[in-house]
């Protein structure tokens, strides 16, 4: 199922495989963006439609390139403009039930809308002038999407993608379990795109989250930062796809220029920075990106980066042999007790360097011990 929502400046495109988000991307294609481009060109009516269709088709070509397996059987259209069209075509408002409109019926209605001026549309349908200016480009976008993907019937919903995400958040302290699974799946898909070491990345993320959970009283970060740490851990080494030299900086760049379902731009920047600091120099006030953060974000980024370095050191062998650990800390040390591992010399050596940032931030030296030898 393909889900599209055309906004003023961008269009959201999702591909659902049953209840799972298989693809999610935002494109710089919006009703107001199209309208503003036409206004600058001051083209005649027929030429205006041709120009809009060209831009829309360019975006669809990009979608097909980004998602070559996008062959949707169903097409769900969201947004106020398509709801308006469904209301006029079916002669009833879009209620709680999903409405169906034929693609050919939408074409006929879109042709009618595009053949009228915004002023006449505003008077005829009792809508504001800005809405009248955007409705034609928005409907043409949805129509072109449907036709290019060979959809004969559109399903129109009385919600937006943002409505769904906000509803999920309103039901608890954060994302529901299902939304969190979609976010992780989106990150893993991005990692695969850059040929990451999947089992290692997921194991580091597991260890990092365990450290976050067990040391809550030390770091005192809100729960939402756990997801930022988890995603940064999954994607921390994707920069190796570009070059192993300065790969941490390449990871930051790739994450900054990626999209993850349910993640906003501010959190995306934090994920990129935490991944950037999984190795190399610690955060510095003049570093790109870090310099723009407020005090809370800087503190959180440094704490999460320190935890990520510890988790990565625990899987330095990349074989997942340290499956778990328990934490205990005193005034000067954080003890990580590892069960069922005969030799921890490699990990201890790695932690002696990787743990320096943690010690600088939290004031506690990392000590790795085998559980039976715990002090």
Short mmCIF file of C-alpha atoms in Angstrom, two decimals:
data_model
loop_
_atom_site.label_atom_id
_atom_site.label_comp_id
_atom_site.label_asym_id
_atom_site.label_seq_id
_atom_site.Cartn_x
_atom_site.Cartn_y
_atom_site.Cartn_z
CA UNK A 1 0.00 0.00 0.00
CA UNK A 2 1.33 3.40 -0.95
CA UNK A 3 0.42 6.36 1.26
CA UNK A 4 0.93 9.90 0.01
CA UNK A 5 0.31 13.27 1.63
CA UNK A 6 0.86 16.45 -0.38
CA UNK A 7 1.64 19.48 1.74
CA UNK A 8 2.52 23.05 0.88
CA UNK A 9 6.26 22.53 0.47
CA UNK A 10 6.81 18.78 0.60
CA UNK A 11 5.14 15.46 -0.10
CA UNK A 12 5.36 12.45 2.22
CA UNK A 13 5.53 9.01 0.60
CA UNK A 14 5.24 5.75 2.53
CA UNK A 15 5.10 2.19 1.29
CA UNK A 16 3.45 -0.25 3.68
CA UNK A 17 3.94 -4.01 3.65
CA UNK A 18 0.93 -5.05 5.71
CA UNK A 19 1.52 -3.06 8.92
CA UNK A 20 5.24 -2.50 8.38
CA UNK A 21 6.74 0.64 6.87
CA UNK A 22 8.90 -0.66 4.03
CA UNK A 23 9.80 2.78 2.66
CA UNK A 24 9.44 6.33 3.94
CA UNK A 25 10.71 9.52 2.32
CA UNK A 26 9.95 13.24 2.12
CA UNK A 27 10.26 14.97 -1.26
CA UNK A 28 10.52 18.66 -2.09
CA UNK A 29 7.29 18.66 -4.01
CA UNK A 30 4.37 20.63 -2.62
CA UNK A 31 1.29 22.48 -3.78
CA UNK A 32 2.53 25.93 -2.77
CA UNK A 33 5.99 25.22 -4.13
CA UNK A 34 4.44 24.36 -7.51
CA UNK A 35 2.14 27.38 -7.43
CA UNK A 36 4.96 29.79 -6.55
CA UNK A 37 7.07 28.44 -9.40
CA UNK A 38 4.20 29.04 -11.82
CA UNK A 39 3.60 32.55 -10.55
CA UNK A 40 7.23 33.44 -11.21
CA UNK A 41 7.00 32.14 -14.77
CA UNK A 42 3.60 33.75 -15.45
CA UNK A 43 2.86 31.00 -18.00
CA UNK A 44 -0.49 30.50 -19.77
CA UNK A 45 -2.93 27.93 -18.36
CA UNK A 46 -2.08 25.01 -20.66
CA UNK A 47 1.66 25.60 -20.27
CA UNK A 48 1.28 25.85 -16.47
CA UNK A 49 -0.22 22.38 -16.24
CA UNK A 50 2.51 20.94 -18.43
CA UNK A 51 5.20 22.52 -16.25
CA UNK A 52 3.63 21.15 -13.06
CA UNK A 53 3.31 17.67 -14.52
CA UNK A 54 6.98 17.75 -15.53
CA UNK A 55 8.06 18.55 -11.96
CA UNK A 56 5.73 15.93 -10.51
CA UNK A 57 6.99 13.27 -12.92
CA UNK A 58 10.59 14.11 -12.01
CA UNK A 59 9.76 13.43 -8.36
CA UNK A 60 7.99 10.18 -9.24
CA UNK A 61 11.06 9.13 -11.22
CA UNK A 62 13.14 9.79 -8.10
CA UNK A 63 10.71 7.73 -5.98
CA UNK A 64 10.98 4.80 -8.38
CA UNK A 65 14.75 5.09 -8.23
CA UNK A 66 14.75 5.25 -4.41
CA UNK A 67 12.26 2.38 -4.13
CA UNK A 68 12.58 0.16 -7.23
CA UNK A 69 10.21 -2.42 -5.73
CA UNK A 70 7.39 0.08 -5.16
CA UNK A 71 4.52 -1.69 -6.90
CA UNK A 72 1.56 -0.78 -4.70
CA UNK A 73 -1.75 -2.58 -4.97
CA UNK A 74 -3.53 0.10 -2.93
CA UNK A 75 -3.11 3.86 -2.83
CA UNK A 76 -4.11 5.94 0.21
CA UNK A 77 -4.20 9.70 -0.36
CA UNK A 78 -4.10 12.09 2.59
CA UNK A 79 -4.46 15.84 2.98
CA UNK A 80 -7.14 18.49 3.01
CA UNK A 81 -7.14 18.97 -0.78
CA UNK A 82 -7.84 15.33 -1.61
CA UNK A 83 -10.52 15.21 1.10
CA UNK A 84 -12.13 18.23 -0.56
CA UNK A 85 -12.05 16.42 -3.91
CA UNK A 86 -13.55 13.25 -2.42
CA UNK A 87 -16.34 15.29 -0.83
CA UNK A 88 -17.22 16.96 -4.13
CA UNK A 89 -16.92 13.77 -6.20
CA UNK A 90 -18.92 11.55 -3.84
CA UNK A 91 -21.22 14.34 -2.66
CA UNK A 92 -20.58 13.62 1.01
CA UNK A 93 -17.91 14.62 3.56
CA UNK A 94 -15.09 12.23 4.34
CA UNK A 95 -15.96 10.80 7.74
CA UNK A 96 -14.34 8.14 9.90
CA UNK A 97 -14.66 5.55 7.14
CA UNK A 98 -12.18 5.57 4.26
CA UNK A 99 -13.70 6.94 1.06
CA UNK A 100 -12.98 5.51 -2.39
CA UNK A 101 -12.79 7.62 -5.54
CA UNK A 102 -11.98 6.46 -9.05
CA UNK A 103 -8.82 7.81 -10.60
CA UNK A 104 -10.78 8.81 -13.70
CA UNK A 105 -13.26 10.73 -11.54
CA UNK A 106 -10.36 12.54 -9.89
CA UNK A 107 -8.94 13.37 -13.33
CA UNK A 108 -12.23 14.91 -14.42
CA UNK A 109 -12.52 16.94 -11.21
CA UNK A 110 -8.86 18.04 -11.36
CA UNK A 111 -9.32 19.19 -14.96
CA UNK A 112 -12.31 21.25 -13.84
CA UNK A 113 -10.35 22.82 -10.96
CA UNK A 114 -7.30 23.65 -13.08
CA UNK A 115 -9.48 25.37 -15.68
CA UNK A 116 -10.68 27.93 -13.13
CA UNK A 117 -8.85 30.84 -11.55
CA UNK A 118 -8.14 30.85 -7.81
CA UNK A 119 -10.57 33.76 -7.40
CA UNK A 120 -13.44 31.87 -9.01
CA UNK A 121 -12.63 28.72 -7.00
CA UNK A 122 -12.66 30.72 -3.76
CA UNK A 123 -16.06 32.18 -4.61
CA UNK A 124 -17.57 28.92 -5.84
CA UNK A 125 -16.44 26.65 -3.02
CA UNK A 126 -16.32 29.24 -0.21
CA UNK A 127 -12.65 28.61 0.49
CA UNK A 128 -9.81 30.97 1.31
CA UNK A 129 -7.70 32.32 -1.53
CA UNK A 130 -4.55 30.47 -0.35
CA UNK A 131 -6.52 27.18 -0.34
CA UNK A 132 -7.88 27.99 -3.79
CA UNK A 133 -4.36 28.59 -5.06
CA UNK A 134 -3.01 25.28 -3.76
CA UNK A 135 -5.89 22.88 -4.45
CA UNK A 136 -5.18 22.46 -8.17
CA UNK A 137 -1.46 21.63 -7.85
CA UNK A 138 -2.18 19.29 -4.91
CA UNK A 139 -4.86 17.35 -6.80
CA UNK A 140 -2.71 17.16 -9.91
CA UNK A 141 0.10 15.72 -7.79
CA UNK A 142 -2.12 13.00 -6.28
CA UNK A 143 -3.63 12.24 -9.69
CA UNK A 144 -0.24 11.91 -11.36
CA UNK A 145 1.00 9.66 -8.56
CA UNK A 146 -2.01 7.37 -8.97
CA UNK A 147 -1.76 7.20 -12.75
CA UNK A 148 2.01 6.59 -12.79
CA UNK A 149 1.58 3.67 -10.39
CA UNK A 150 -1.38 2.28 -12.34
CA UNK A 151 -3.91 2.82 -9.55
CA UNK A 152 -7.55 2.74 -10.62
CA UNK A 153 -9.09 3.73 -7.26
CA UNK A 154 -7.77 6.05 -4.55
CA UNK A 155 -8.57 5.57 -0.88
CA UNK A 156 -9.03 8.86 0.97
CA UNK A 157 -8.60 9.04 4.75
CA UNK A 158 -9.81 11.74 7.13
CA UNK A 159 -6.42 11.89 8.91
CA UNK A 160 -2.88 12.97 8.20
CA UNK A 161 0.37 11.15 8.87
CA UNK A 162 1.12 13.67 11.59
CA UNK A 163 -2.25 12.96 13.21
CA UNK A 164 -1.36 9.30 13.49
CA UNK A 165 2.05 9.93 15.03
CA UNK A 166 0.68 12.49 17.49
CA UNK A 167 -2.05 10.07 18.51
CA UNK A 168 0.57 7.42 19.21
CA UNK A 169 2.51 9.85 21.40
CA UNK A 170 -0.60 11.05 23.21
CA UNK A 171 -1.34 7.51 24.35
CA UNK A 172 1.82 7.31 26.43
CA UNK A 173 5.13 8.90 27.27
CA UNK A 174 6.49 8.47 23.77
CA UNK A 175 6.20 6.31 20.69
CA UNK A 176 4.20 3.11 21.05
CA UNK A 177 6.02 -0.20 20.63
CA UNK A 178 4.77 -0.56 17.05
CA UNK A 179 6.05 2.89 16.06
CA UNK A 180 9.40 2.21 17.71
CA UNK A 181 9.71 -0.98 15.69
CA UNK A 182 9.06 1.00 12.51
CA UNK A 183 11.73 3.54 13.46
CA UNK A 184 14.31 0.81 14.06
CA UNK A 185 13.36 -0.94 10.83
CA UNK A 186 13.83 2.32 8.95
CA UNK A 187 17.31 2.75 10.44
CA UNK A 188 18.28 -0.82 9.60
CA UNK A 189 17.14 -0.30 6.01
CA UNK A 190 19.40 2.76 5.84
CA UNK A 191 22.29 0.75 7.26
CA UNK A 192 21.80 -1.95 4.63
CA UNK A 193 21.85 0.70 1.93
CA UNK A 194 25.41 1.50 3.04
CA UNK A 195 26.43 -2.15 3.51
CA UNK A 196 26.87 -1.91 7.28
CA UNK A 197 27.91 -4.79 9.53
CA UNK A 198 24.35 -5.49 10.65
CA UNK A 199 24.87 -8.04 13.42
CA UNK A 200 27.65 -5.95 14.99
CA UNK A 201 25.65 -2.74 14.76
CA UNK A 202 22.55 -4.25 16.31
CA UNK A 203 24.60 -5.85 19.09
CA UNK A 204 26.32 -2.56 19.90
CA UNK A 205 22.88 -0.93 20.03
CA UNK A 206 21.68 -3.62 22.43
CA UNK A 207 24.68 -3.11 24.73
CA UNK A 208 24.36 0.68 24.57
CA UNK A 209 20.69 0.55 25.55
CA UNK A 210 21.50 -1.79 28.42
CA UNK A 211 24.11 0.66 29.70
CA UNK A 212 21.62 3.51 29.36
CA UNK A 213 18.98 1.59 31.33
CA UNK A 214 21.29 0.43 34.11
CA UNK A 215 22.93 3.81 34.71
CA UNK A 216 19.86 6.04 34.64
CA UNK A 217 20.75 7.52 38.02
CA UNK A 218 24.15 8.54 36.62
CA UNK A 219 23.24 10.13 33.30
CA UNK A 220 19.74 11.38 34.31
CA UNK A 221 18.66 11.80 30.71
CA UNK A 222 14.98 11.70 29.69
CA UNK A 223 13.78 8.43 28.18
CA UNK A 224 13.57 9.84 24.64
CA UNK A 225 17.38 9.99 24.47
CA UNK A 226 17.47 6.18 24.67
CA UNK A 227 16.07 6.00 21.13
CA UNK A 228 18.64 8.52 19.91
CA UNK A 229 21.43 6.39 21.38
CA UNK A 230 19.97 3.23 19.87
CA UNK A 231 19.72 4.69 16.38
CA UNK A 232 23.18 6.25 16.58
CA UNK A 233 24.58 2.86 17.63
CA UNK A 234 22.90 1.08 14.73
CA UNK A 235 24.30 3.58 12.24
CA UNK A 236 27.56 4.58 13.88
CA UNK A 237 29.82 2.96 11.29
CA UNK A 238 27.92 3.47 8.01
CA UNK A 239 30.53 6.07 7.06
CA UNK A 240 32.87 3.18 6.20
CA UNK A 241 30.85 2.90 3.00
CA UNK A 242 32.54 6.13 1.85
CA UNK A 243 35.97 5.63 3.37
CA UNK A 244 37.31 3.97 6.51
CA UNK A 245 39.45 7.06 7.06
CA UNK A 246 37.42 9.62 9.03
CA UNK A 247 34.49 7.19 8.84
CA UNK A 248 32.91 8.73 11.95
CA UNK A 249 32.59 12.05 10.12
CA UNK A 250 31.23 10.29 7.06
CA UNK A 251 28.66 8.57 9.30
CA UNK A 252 27.51 11.96 10.55
CA UNK A 253 27.13 13.25 6.99
CA UNK A 254 25.18 10.21 5.79
CA UNK A 255 22.80 10.31 8.76
CA UNK A 256 22.24 14.06 8.37
CA UNK A 257 21.21 13.44 4.78
CA UNK A 258 18.98 10.46 5.48
CA UNK A 259 15.39 10.16 6.66
CA UNK A 260 13.94 7.84 9.26
CA UNK A 261 10.27 7.23 9.79
CA UNK A 262 9.04 9.15 12.85
CA UNK A 263 12.29 11.10 13.43
CA UNK A 264 12.29 14.91 13.15
CA UNK A 265 15.17 17.09 12.00
CA UNK A 266 16.30 18.08 15.52
CA UNK A 267 16.60 14.48 16.72
CA UNK A 268 18.19 13.46 13.42
CA UNK A 269 20.96 15.98 14.09
CA UNK A 270 21.54 14.52 17.57
CA UNK A 271 21.69 10.98 16.16
CA UNK A 272 24.24 12.11 13.58
CA UNK A 273 26.41 13.81 16.20
CA UNK A 274 26.33 10.89 18.65
CA UNK A 275 27.40 8.59 15.80
CA UNK A 276 30.11 11.07 14.82
CA UNK A 277 31.62 10.90 18.31
CA UNK A 278 31.71 7.10 18.56
CA UNK A 279 35.47 7.45 17.91
CA UNK A 280 38.07 10.13 17.39
CA UNK A 281 38.21 13.44 19.21
CA UNK A 282 35.60 14.15 21.89
CA UNK A 283 32.96 16.84 21.31
CA UNK A 284 34.42 20.31 21.00
CA UNK A 285 32.53 23.64 21.19
CA UNK A 286 33.60 24.68 17.69
CA UNK A 287 32.82 21.38 15.95
CA UNK A 288 30.31 21.52 13.09
CA UNK A 289 26.80 20.81 14.33
CA UNK A 290 27.78 20.53 17.97
CA UNK A 291 28.37 24.29 18.14
CA UNK A 292 24.71 24.93 17.26
CA UNK A 293 23.27 22.83 20.09
CA UNK A 294 21.88 24.31 23.27
CA UNK A 295 23.39 23.35 26.62
CA UNK A 296 21.04 20.40 27.29
CA UNK A 297 21.63 18.98 23.82
CA UNK A 298 25.40 19.31 24.18
CA UNK A 299 25.39 17.54 27.52
CA UNK A 300 23.11 14.79 26.18
CA UNK A 301 25.24 14.31 23.05
CA UNK A 302 28.43 13.96 25.09
CA UNK A 303 26.84 11.50 27.53
CA UNK A 304 25.36 9.37 24.76
CA UNK A 305 28.60 9.38 22.78
CA UNK A 306 30.46 8.20 25.89
CA UNK A 307 27.99 5.34 26.34
CA UNK A 308 28.26 4.40 22.65
CA UNK A 309 32.06 4.21 22.91
CA UNK A 310 31.76 1.82 25.84
CA UNK A 311 29.22 -0.39 24.02
CA UNK A 312 31.37 -0.47 20.88
CA UNK A 313 34.42 -1.48 22.92
CA UNK A 314 32.49 -4.38 24.44
CA UNK A 315 32.00 -5.81 20.94
CA UNK A 316 35.43 -4.93 19.61
CA UNK A 317 35.81 -8.54 18.41
CA UNK A 318 32.54 -8.13 16.45
CA UNK A 319 31.36 -11.61 17.35
CA UNK A 320 28.84 -10.76 20.05
CA UNK A 321 30.57 -12.89 22.64
CA UNK A 322 29.76 -10.42 25.43
CA UNK A 323 26.01 -10.81 25.36
CA UNK A 324 25.17 -8.94 28.55
CA UNK A 325 26.57 -7.28 31.65
CA UNK A 326 25.42 -5.90 34.97
CA UNK A 327 26.49 -2.54 36.35
CA UNK A 328 27.64 -1.48 39.77
CA UNK A 329 29.32 1.81 40.57
CA UNK A 330 30.96 3.52 43.49
CA UNK A 331 32.41 7.01 43.86
CA UNK A 332 35.20 6.56 41.31
CA UNK A 333 34.44 3.47 39.21
CA UNK A 334 31.75 1.88 37.09
CA UNK A 335 32.05 -1.91 37.18
CA UNK A 336 30.70 -3.93 34.26
CA UNK A 337 30.31 -7.56 35.35
CA UNK A 338 30.30 -9.91 32.37
CA UNK A 339 28.99 -13.48 32.79
CA UNK A 340 30.16 -16.59 30.95
CA UNK A 341 33.21 -15.12 29.18
CA UNK A 342 36.57 -16.76 29.79
CA UNK A 343 38.84 -13.98 28.55
CA UNK A 344 38.06 -10.26 28.53
CA UNK A 345 41.58 -8.98 27.92
CA UNK A 346 40.85 -7.57 24.42
CA UNK A 347 37.75 -5.73 25.59
CA UNK A 348 39.51 -4.42 28.70
CA UNK A 349 42.36 -3.07 26.58
CA UNK A 350 39.90 -1.35 24.23
CA UNK A 351 37.96 0.12 27.16
CA UNK A 352 41.12 1.64 28.59
CA UNK A 353 41.02 4.07 25.65
CA UNK A 354 37.34 4.11 24.66
CA UNK A 355 36.33 4.70 28.28
CA UNK A 356 38.28 7.94 28.60
CA UNK A 357 35.35 10.08 27.42
CA UNK A 358 33.04 8.31 29.88
CA UNK A 359 35.47 8.99 32.72
CA UNK A 360 35.81 12.65 31.71
CA UNK A 361 32.05 13.16 31.67
CA UNK A 362 30.87 10.98 34.54
CA UNK A 363 34.02 10.95 36.67
CA UNK A 364 34.09 7.16 36.79
CA UNK A 365 36.68 4.79 35.40
CA UNK A 366 35.25 1.78 33.55
CA UNK A 367 36.31 -1.55 35.05
CA UNK A 368 35.38 -4.73 33.18
CA UNK A 369 35.26 -7.91 35.24
CA UNK A 370 34.10 -11.49 34.84
CA UNK A 371 31.05 -11.98 37.03
CA UNK A 372 32.56 -14.73 39.17
CA UNK A 373 35.48 -12.42 39.94
CA UNK A 374 33.38 -9.40 40.86
CA UNK A 375 34.86 -7.39 43.73
#
